[in-house]
Amino acid sequence: MEIFCSRNHDAPEGSSHQCDSSLTSTSPVFCGGIKAISRSVAAVLLLHISSCALVDLQPWFLLPARAVLYSPDTKVPRTGELALRKAIPANPVMKTMQESLEDISFLLRIPQRKPYGTMEGDVKKTLTTAVNEKQSILGSVPTELKEKGSQLYDSLVNGKGGLKDLIASIKENDPDKISITLSSTLGTISELELLQAPGISYLLPEQYLKYPRLTGRGIVEFIVEKGDGSTFSTAAGGGPQKLATIQLVLDGYSAPLTAGNFAKLVIDGAYDGIKLKCTEQAILSDNELGGSGYSIPLEIMPSGQFEPLYKTTLDVQDGELPVLPLSVYGAVAMAHNADSEEYSSPSQFFIYLYDKKSAGLGGLSFDEGQFSVFGYTTVGREILSQLKTGDVIRSAKLVQGQERFVLPVSEG
């Protein structure tokens, strides 16, 4: 899948313009031979890419992407919350504790006898680390946030839904209770990590300081309504609703330029009243916004790296994976610029409707590592499947993270 915006006059010069009006989808056709290795069978998978027009949509289009068949045990975050938590550049002690607890999530998926002893050991080890490293944990919190940091630390160690509660849940051998308590504990860890990460931990290239940027997290709230006057069904209940709320968490730690440009457009009211175009794969903002926004270079932070790469995609087939994966239902990314694949659209974004049935062998989207992902839908995910072409973003507001938004000096 390749998503391109319409041509805009601010795009890089000297690049050719491509235009098509169809949405095409790629689907792998598998064939192969069998080779015996110590009584095991390895399937040789060959890929044939075919495309078929699904619907006429102007002004963007999708082209066949090179599909990637990856290992079935590929470990990438499967939820927006997990991806966002992993993306926080926090204290190494906190990261170690976080990863130890996240392993429990995988252990809970074991269908037969679950290793409760291993889980309990992991949590006890994490609790010991939290107690022994209290000074290191709180020492990474800025002075003005110390009080809040201390409250979160106490909640993590002794509070309801904290580490001691998690140990008690494991002793009861109740997977559902463990899952709920684990989610609470990891949520507290995320809050502490965010206090420890007041800004991005690397220097942006000088040539990119001319762009707006988001130096941390932000939350954008969309109020959407049906274009045909029908209603939404919300998770909160209360009957049919004329309006629905969708919240996007923007990650400026991993994509400061892309998230910053999007935040500026939201602040400027550029998305208010914009119609949506919907397919089985994505929800897109309709067309360009009259020249609004910057042509931001493609911005992707590889997993294990400490700063984003610019103007280049990742070779997922070679093992490169992004910190912010596209292969998550509700991932938010910018469309490609129609004039150059090294740049994102100045304003056209899409919300990706990930479906494992149409993904590669390891559950990865065939377009993983090809787009500037800059956030995830965290509230109102149930609304996404109800959106149709012609529905409207009635309003868009940056409701959190204004203090992390930085304008270039020329605009400040």
mmCIF file of N, CA and C in Angstrom, residues 243-343:
data_model
loop_
_atom_site.group_PDB
_atom_site.id
_atom_site.type_symbol
_atom_site.label_atom_id
_atom_site.label_comp_id
_atom_site.label_asym_id
_atom_site.label_seq_id
_atom_site.Cartn_x
_atom_site.Cartn_y
_atom_site.Cartn_z
ATOM 1 N N LEU A 243 -22.798 12.990 17.776
ATOM 2 C CA LEU A 243 -21.376 13.318 17.745
ATOM 3 C C LEU A 243 -20.594 12.244 18.490
ATOM 4 N N ALA A 244 -19.342 12.052 18.104
ATOM 5 C CA ALA A 244 -18.474 11.097 18.794
ATOM 6 C C ALA A 244 -17.098 11.724 18.979
ATOM 7 N N THR A 245 -16.395 11.257 20.009
ATOM 8 C CA THR A 245 -15.067 11.788 20.333
ATOM 9 C C THR A 245 -13.994 10.755 20.031
ATOM 10 N N ILE A 246 -12.944 11.209 19.368
ATOM 11 C CA ILE A 246 -11.774 10.379 19.093
ATOM 12 C C ILE A 246 -10.554 11.131 19.610
ATOM 13 N N GLN A 247 -9.708 10.461 20.379
ATOM 14 C CA GLN A 247 -8.481 11.096 20.861
ATOM 15 C C GLN A 247 -7.259 10.409 20.267
ATOM 16 N N LEU A 248 -6.322 11.222 19.820
ATOM 17 C CA LEU A 248 -5.060 10.754 19.276
ATOM 18 C C LEU A 248 -3.937 11.219 20.189
ATOM 19 N N VAL A 249 -3.055 10.307 20.581
ATOM 20 C CA VAL A 249 -1.859 10.691 21.327
ATOM 21 C C VAL A 249 -0.727 10.861 20.323
ATOM 22 N N LEU A 250 -0.139 12.059 20.287
ATOM 23 C CA LEU A 250 0.968 12.366 19.384
ATOM 24 C C LEU A 250 2.284 12.107 20.103
ATOM 25 N N ASP A 251 3.221 11.463 19.410
ATOM 26 C CA ASP A 251 4.507 11.157 20.032
ATOM 27 C C ASP A 251 5.625 11.994 19.429
ATOM 28 N N GLY A 252 5.937 13.102 20.105
ATOM 29 C CA GLY A 252 7.027 13.954 19.664
ATOM 30 C C GLY A 252 8.396 13.422 20.026
ATOM 31 N N TYR A 253 8.468 12.402 20.880
ATOM 32 C CA TYR A 253 9.762 11.803 21.194
ATOM 33 C C TYR A 253 10.353 11.117 19.967
ATOM 34 N N SER A 254 9.501 10.431 19.217
ATOM 35 C CA SER A 254 9.971 9.644 18.071
ATOM 36 C C SER A 254 9.782 10.352 16.737
ATOM 37 N N ALA A 255 8.813 11.261 16.646
ATOM 38 C CA ALA A 255 8.525 11.968 15.387
ATOM 39 C C ALA A 255 8.233 13.436 15.684
ATOM 40 N N PRO A 256 9.222 14.193 16.176
ATOM 41 C CA PRO A 256 8.969 15.575 16.615
ATOM 42 C C PRO A 256 8.512 16.514 15.512
ATOM 43 N N LEU A 257 9.043 16.354 14.301
ATOM 44 C CA LEU A 257 8.672 17.262 13.211
ATOM 45 C C LEU A 257 7.272 16.944 12.689
ATOM 46 N N THR A 258 7.010 15.672 12.454
ATOM 47 C CA THR A 258 5.707 15.266 11.924
ATOM 48 C C THR A 258 4.599 15.580 12.919
ATOM 49 N N ALA A 259 4.827 15.246 14.196
ATOM 50 C CA ALA A 259 3.836 15.541 15.232
ATOM 51 C C ALA A 259 3.677 17.044 15.415
ATOM 52 N N GLY A 260 4.783 17.789 15.304
ATOM 53 C CA GLY A 260 4.722 19.241 15.454
ATOM 54 C C GLY A 260 3.941 19.912 14.344
ATOM 55 N N ASN A 261 4.141 19.448 13.112
ATOM 56 C CA ASN A 261 3.399 20.011 11.984
ATOM 57 C C ASN A 261 1.908 19.729 12.130
ATOM 58 N N PHE A 262 1.580 18.499 12.540
ATOM 59 C CA PHE A 262 0.176 18.131 12.737
ATOM 60 C C PHE A 262 -0.444 18.972 13.855
ATOM 61 N N ALA A 263 0.289 19.143 14.958
ATOM 62 C CA ALA A 263 -0.219 19.938 16.079
ATOM 63 C C ALA A 263 -0.485 21.377 15.650
ATOM 64 N N LYS A 264 0.402 21.938 14.833
ATOM 65 C CA LYS A 264 0.205 23.317 14.367
ATOM 66 C C LYS A 264 -1.053 23.434 13.513
ATOM 67 N N LEU A 265 -1.269 22.458 12.645
ATOM 68 C CA LEU A 265 -2.470 22.466 11.812
ATOM 69 C C LEU A 265 -3.727 22.392 12.675
ATOM 70 N N VAL A 266 -3.669 21.579 13.721
ATOM 71 C CA VAL A 266 -4.814 21.476 14.637
ATOM 72 C C VAL A 266 -5.047 22.807 15.338
ATOM 73 N N ILE A 267 -3.988 23.407 15.854
ATOM 74 C CA ILE A 267 -4.099 24.695 16.551
ATOM 75 C C ILE A 267 -4.653 25.770 15.627
ATOM 76 N N ASP A 268 -4.248 25.728 14.361
ATOM 77 C CA ASP A 268 -4.704 26.719 13.378
ATOM 78 C C ASP A 268 -6.129 26.468 12.896
ATOM 79 N N GLY A 269 -6.738 25.361 13.313
ATOM 80 C CA GLY A 269 -8.103 25.048 12.898
ATOM 81 C C GLY A 269 -8.207 24.478 11.499
ATOM 82 N N ALA A 270 -7.086 23.989 10.968
ATOM 83 C CA ALA A 270 -7.068 23.523 9.583
ATOM 84 C C ALA A 270 -7.951 22.302 9.346
ATOM 85 N N TYR A 271 -8.164 21.484 10.368
ATOM 86 C CA TYR A 271 -8.957 20.267 10.186
ATOM 87 C C TYR A 271 -10.427 20.434 10.576
ATOM 88 N N ASP A 272 -10.791 21.582 11.078
ATOM 89 C CA ASP A 272 -12.193 21.818 11.446
ATOM 90 C C ASP A 272 -13.073 21.806 10.198
ATOM 91 N N GLY A 273 -14.068 20.928 10.174
ATOM 92 C CA GLY A 273 -14.985 20.855 9.039
ATOM 93 C C GLY A 273 -14.498 20.005 7.883
ATOM 94 N N ILE A 274 -13.343 19.358 8.030
ATOM 95 C CA ILE A 274 -12.786 18.541 6.950
ATOM 96 C C ILE A 274 -13.549 17.216 6.827
ATOM 97 N N LYS A 275 -13.840 16.822 5.592
ATOM 98 C CA LYS A 275 -14.502 15.540 5.347
ATOM 99 C C LYS A 275 -13.479 14.410 5.334
ATOM 100 N N LEU A 276 -13.965 13.215 5.611
ATOM 101 C CA LEU A 276 -13.122 12.030 5.652
ATOM 102 C C LEU A 276 -13.418 11.116 4.474
ATOM 103 N N LYS A 277 -12.408 10.384 4.051
ATOM 104 C CA LYS A 277 -12.566 9.347 3.035
ATOM 105 C C LYS A 277 -12.147 8.029 3.662
ATOM 106 N N CYS A 278 -12.968 7.011 3.505
ATOM 107 C CA CYS A 278 -12.743 5.758 4.214
ATOM 108 C C CYS A 278 -12.667 4.577 3.258
ATOM 109 N N THR A 279 -11.752 3.665 3.552
ATOM 110 C CA THR A 279 -11.638 2.400 2.845
ATOM 111 C C THR A 279 -11.525 1.305 3.896
ATOM 112 N N GLU A 280 -11.331 0.081 3.464
ATOM 113 C CA GLU A 280 -11.133 -1.006 4.416
ATOM 114 C C GLU A 280 -9.801 -0.869 5.138
ATOM 115 N N GLN A 281 -8.869 -0.105 4.538
ATOM 116 C CA GLN A 281 -7.516 -0.033 5.083
ATOM 117 C C GLN A 281 -7.237 1.213 5.905
ATOM 118 N N ALA A 282 -7.932 2.299 5.611
ATOM 119 C CA ALA A 282 -7.562 3.562 6.249
ATOM 120 C C ALA A 282 -8.695 4.574 6.208
ATOM 121 N N ILE A 283 -8.595 5.538 7.110
ATOM 122 C CA ILE A 283 -9.467 6.712 7.123
ATOM 123 C C ILE A 283 -8.573 7.908 6.832
ATOM 124 N N LEU A 284 -8.857 8.632 5.770
ATOM 125 C CA LEU A 284 -8.012 9.749 5.366
ATOM 126 C C LEU A 284 -8.737 11.068 5.464
ATOM 127 N N SER A 285 -7.975 12.108 5.771
ATOM 128 C CA SER A 285 -8.521 13.457 5.671
ATOM 129 C C SER A 285 -8.652 13.782 4.190
ATOM 130 N N ASP A 286 -9.668 14.502 3.827
ATOM 131 C CA ASP A 286 -10.009 14.743 2.428
ATOM 132 C C ASP A 286 -9.136 15.824 1.809
ATOM 133 N N ASN A 287 -8.360 15.448 0.801
ATOM 134 C CA ASN A 287 -7.594 16.404 0.005
ATOM 135 C C ASN A 287 -6.575 17.186 0.826
ATOM 136 N N GLU A 288 -5.939 18.142 0.159
ATOM 137 C CA GLU A 288 -5.009 19.053 0.820
ATOM 138 C C GLU A 288 -5.769 20.249 1.358
ATOM 139 N N LEU A 289 -5.131 21.001 2.237
ATOM 140 C CA LEU A 289 -5.814 22.080 2.939
ATOM 141 C C LEU A 289 -5.377 23.445 2.436
ATOM 142 N N GLY A 290 -5.439 23.645 1.135
ATOM 143 C CA GLY A 290 -5.142 24.958 0.576
ATOM 144 C C GLY A 290 -3.728 25.425 0.830
ATOM 145 N N GLY A 291 -2.768 24.512 0.802
ATOM 146 C CA GLY A 291 -1.379 24.904 0.996
ATOM 147 C C GLY A 291 -0.950 24.983 2.443
ATOM 148 N N SER A 292 -1.826 24.610 3.379
ATOM 149 C CA SER A 292 -1.459 24.650 4.797
ATOM 150 C C SER A 292 -0.443 23.560 5.112
ATOM 151 N N GLY A 293 0.363 23.813 6.128
ATOM 152 C CA GLY A 293 1.309 22.813 6.593
ATOM 153 C C GLY A 293 2.638 22.859 5.872
ATOM 154 N N TYR A 294 3.592 22.115 6.421
ATOM 155 C CA TYR A 294 4.946 22.040 5.881
ATOM 156 C C TYR A 294 5.161 20.696 5.195
ATOM 157 N N SER A 295 5.993 20.692 4.165
ATOM 158 C CA SER A 295 6.404 19.435 3.543
ATOM 159 C C SER A 295 7.531 18.854 4.391
ATOM 160 N N ILE A 296 7.158 18.072 5.378
ATOM 161 C CA ILE A 296 8.114 17.516 6.329
ATOM 162 C C ILE A 296 8.805 16.301 5.713
ATOM 163 N N PRO A 297 10.124 16.174 5.878
ATOM 164 C CA PRO A 297 10.790 14.969 5.373
ATOM 165 C C PRO A 297 10.267 13.725 6.079
ATOM 166 N N LEU A 298 10.236 12.613 5.360
ATOM 167 C CA LEU A 298 9.851 11.343 5.963
ATOM 168 C C LEU A 298 10.665 11.151 7.243
ATOM 169 N N GLU A 299 9.998 10.819 8.331
ATOM 170 C CA GLU A 299 10.628 10.792 9.659
ATOM 171 C C GLU A 299 10.261 9.495 10.369
ATOM 172 N N ILE A 300 11.232 8.591 10.514
ATOM 173 C CA ILE A 300 10.988 7.290 11.136
ATOM 174 C C ILE A 300 12.137 6.967 12.082
ATOM 175 N N MET A 301 11.820 6.653 13.337
ATOM 176 C CA MET A 301 12.851 6.239 14.286
ATOM 177 C C MET A 301 12.912 4.717 14.336
ATOM 178 N N PRO A 302 14.068 4.128 13.979
ATOM 179 C CA PRO A 302 14.193 2.668 14.047
ATOM 180 C C PRO A 302 14.284 2.195 15.496
ATOM 181 N N SER A 303 13.753 1.031 15.758
ATOM 182 C CA SER A 303 13.843 0.441 17.086
ATOM 183 C C SER A 303 15.308 0.222 17.447
ATOM 184 N N GLY A 304 15.673 0.600 18.675
ATOM 185 C CA GLY A 304 17.053 0.449 19.118
ATOM 186 C C GLY A 304 17.925 1.650 18.839
ATOM 187 N N GLN A 305 17.400 2.620 18.104
ATOM 188 C CA GLN A 305 18.148 3.845 17.814
ATOM 189 C C GLN A 305 17.654 4.970 18.724
ATOM 190 N N PHE A 306 18.394 6.071 18.747
ATOM 191 C CA PHE A 306 18.072 7.154 19.667
ATOM 192 C C PHE A 306 17.615 8.428 18.972
ATOM 193 N N GLU A 307 17.532 8.399 17.659
ATOM 194 C CA GLU A 307 17.034 9.547 16.915
ATOM 195 C C GLU A 307 16.429 9.065 15.604
ATOM 196 N N PRO A 308 15.536 9.855 15.021
ATOM 197 C CA PRO A 308 14.867 9.421 13.785
ATOM 198 C C PRO A 308 15.804 9.460 12.579
ATOM 199 N N LEU A 309 15.442 8.686 11.579
ATOM 200 C CA LEU A 309 16.055 8.799 10.259
ATOM 201 C C LEU A 309 15.158 9.691 9.415
ATOM 202 N N TYR A 310 15.747 10.410 8.475
ATOM 203 C CA TYR A 310 14.974 11.313 7.632
ATOM 204 C C TYR A 310 15.156 10.967 6.155
ATOM 205 N N LYS A 311 14.067 11.130 5.417
ATOM 206 C CA LYS A 311 14.043 10.922 3.961
ATOM 207 C C LYS A 311 14.363 9.484 3.568
ATOM 208 N N THR A 312 14.122 8.541 4.441
ATOM 209 C CA THR A 312 14.400 7.153 4.099
ATOM 210 C C THR A 312 13.406 6.230 4.788
ATOM 211 N N THR A 313 13.076 5.140 4.128
ATOM 212 C CA THR A 313 12.196 4.129 4.711
ATOM 213 C C THR A 313 13.045 3.064 5.400
ATOM 214 N N LEU A 314 12.392 2.157 6.107
ATOM 215 C CA LEU A 314 13.098 1.062 6.767
ATOM 216 C C LEU A 314 12.965 -0.217 5.950
ATOM 217 N N ASP A 315 14.001 -1.021 5.964
ATOM 218 C CA ASP A 315 13.970 -2.316 5.293
ATOM 219 C C ASP A 315 13.539 -3.370 6.311
ATOM 220 N N VAL A 316 12.234 -3.527 6.448
ATOM 221 C CA VAL A 316 11.691 -4.459 7.436
ATOM 222 C C VAL A 316 12.124 -5.885 7.128
ATOM 223 N N GLN A 317 12.252 -6.191 5.852
ATOM 224 C CA GLN A 317 12.652 -7.535 5.451
ATOM 225 C C GLN A 317 14.057 -7.862 5.951
ATOM 226 N N ASP A 318 14.842 -6.816 6.201
ATOM 227 C CA ASP A 318 16.204 -6.989 6.690
ATOM 228 C C ASP A 318 16.279 -6.873 8.208
ATOM 229 N N GLY A 319 15.116 -6.779 8.862
ATOM 230 C CA GLY A 319 15.102 -6.746 10.317
ATOM 231 C C GLY A 319 14.930 -5.382 10.933
ATOM 232 N N GLU A 320 14.810 -4.331 10.119
ATOM 233 C CA GLU A 320 14.613 -2.987 10.665
ATOM 234 C C GLU A 320 13.139 -2.791 11.025
ATOM 235 N N LEU A 321 12.879 -2.394 12.253
ATOM 236 C CA LEU A 321 11.514 -2.146 12.710
ATOM 237 C C LEU A 321 11.435 -0.761 13.333
ATOM 238 N N PRO A 322 10.315 -0.064 13.152
ATOM 239 C CA PRO A 322 10.184 1.278 13.720
ATOM 240 C C PRO A 322 9.764 1.249 15.183
ATOM 241 N N VAL A 323 10.122 2.300 15.910
ATOM 242 C CA VAL A 323 9.663 2.456 17.289
ATOM 243 C C VAL A 323 8.142 2.595 17.314
ATOM 244 N N LEU A 324 7.606 3.342 16.341
ATOM 245 C CA LEU A 324 6.159 3.529 16.223
ATOM 246 C C LEU A 324 5.665 2.718 15.024
ATOM 247 N N PRO A 325 5.229 1.480 15.233
ATOM 248 C CA PRO A 325 4.823 0.646 14.103
ATOM 249 C C PRO A 325 3.485 1.071 13.502
ATOM 250 N N LEU A 326 3.362 0.851 12.205
ATOM 251 C CA LEU A 326 2.093 1.067 11.519
ATOM 252 C C LEU A 326 1.121 -0.071 11.810
ATOM 253 N N SER A 327 1.658 -1.244 12.153
ATOM 254 C CA SER A 327 0.852 -2.457 12.311
ATOM 255 C C SER A 327 0.075 -2.481 13.622
ATOM 256 N N VAL A 328 -0.644 -1.399 13.884
ATOM 257 C CA VAL A 328 -1.478 -1.253 15.077
ATOM 258 C C VAL A 328 -2.788 -0.611 14.639
ATOM 259 N N TYR A 329 -3.904 -1.178 15.051
ATOM 260 C CA TYR A 329 -5.204 -0.596 14.704
ATOM 261 C C TYR A 329 -5.321 0.793 15.329
ATOM 262 N N GLY A 330 -5.523 1.800 14.468
ATOM 263 C CA GLY A 330 -5.626 3.172 14.955
ATOM 264 C C GLY A 330 -4.337 3.959 14.883
ATOM 265 N N ALA A 331 -3.289 3.396 14.254
ATOM 266 C CA ALA A 331 -2.049 4.151 14.067
ATOM 267 C C ALA A 331 -2.332 5.378 13.200
ATOM 268 N N VAL A 332 -1.679 6.501 13.517
ATOM 269 C CA VAL A 332 -1.894 7.749 12.787
ATOM 270 C C VAL A 332 -0.603 8.112 12.056
ATOM 271 N N ALA A 333 -0.697 8.362 10.766
ATOM 272 C CA ALA A 333 0.482 8.657 9.954
ATOM 273 C C ALA A 333 0.135 9.687 8.892
ATOM 274 N N MET A 334 1.168 10.279 8.307
ATOM 275 C CA MET A 334 0.970 11.212 7.203
ATOM 276 C C MET A 334 1.045 10.458 5.881
ATOM 277 N N ALA A 335 0.215 10.867 4.936
ATOM 278 C CA ALA A 335 0.302 10.324 3.580
ATOM 279 C C ALA A 335 1.623 10.758 2.962
ATOM 280 N N HIS A 336 2.041 10.078 1.913
ATOM 281 C CA HIS A 336 3.243 10.485 1.200
ATOM 282 C C HIS A 336 2.969 11.723 0.353
ATOM 283 N N ASN A 337 3.989 12.520 0.163
ATOM 284 C CA ASN A 337 3.901 13.650 -0.742
ATOM 285 C C ASN A 337 3.829 13.123 -2.176
ATOM 286 N N ALA A 338 2.962 13.682 -2.979
ATOM 287 C CA ALA A 338 2.787 13.199 -4.355
ATOM 288 C C ALA A 338 4.017 13.441 -5.209
ATOM 289 N N ASP A 339 4.841 14.411 -4.837
ATOM 290 C CA ASP A 339 5.989 14.783 -5.658
ATOM 291 C C ASP A 339 7.282 14.087 -5.254
ATOM 292 N N SER A 340 7.340 13.550 -4.056
ATOM 293 C CA SER A 340 8.569 12.903 -3.599
ATOM 294 C C SER A 340 8.266 11.980 -2.435
ATOM 295 N N GLU A 341 8.665 10.723 -2.552
ATOM 296 C CA GLU A 341 8.443 9.771 -1.468
ATOM 297 C C GLU A 341 9.354 10.036 -0.278
ATOM 298 N N GLU A 342 10.296 10.962 -0.415
ATOM 299 C CA GLU A 342 11.172 11.315 0.698
ATOM 300 C C GLU A 342 10.498 12.300 1.644
ATOM 301 N N TYR A 343 9.310 12.784 1.256
ATOM 302 C CA TYR A 343 8.590 13.767 2.063
ATOM 303 C C TYR A 343 7.170 13.280 2.341
#
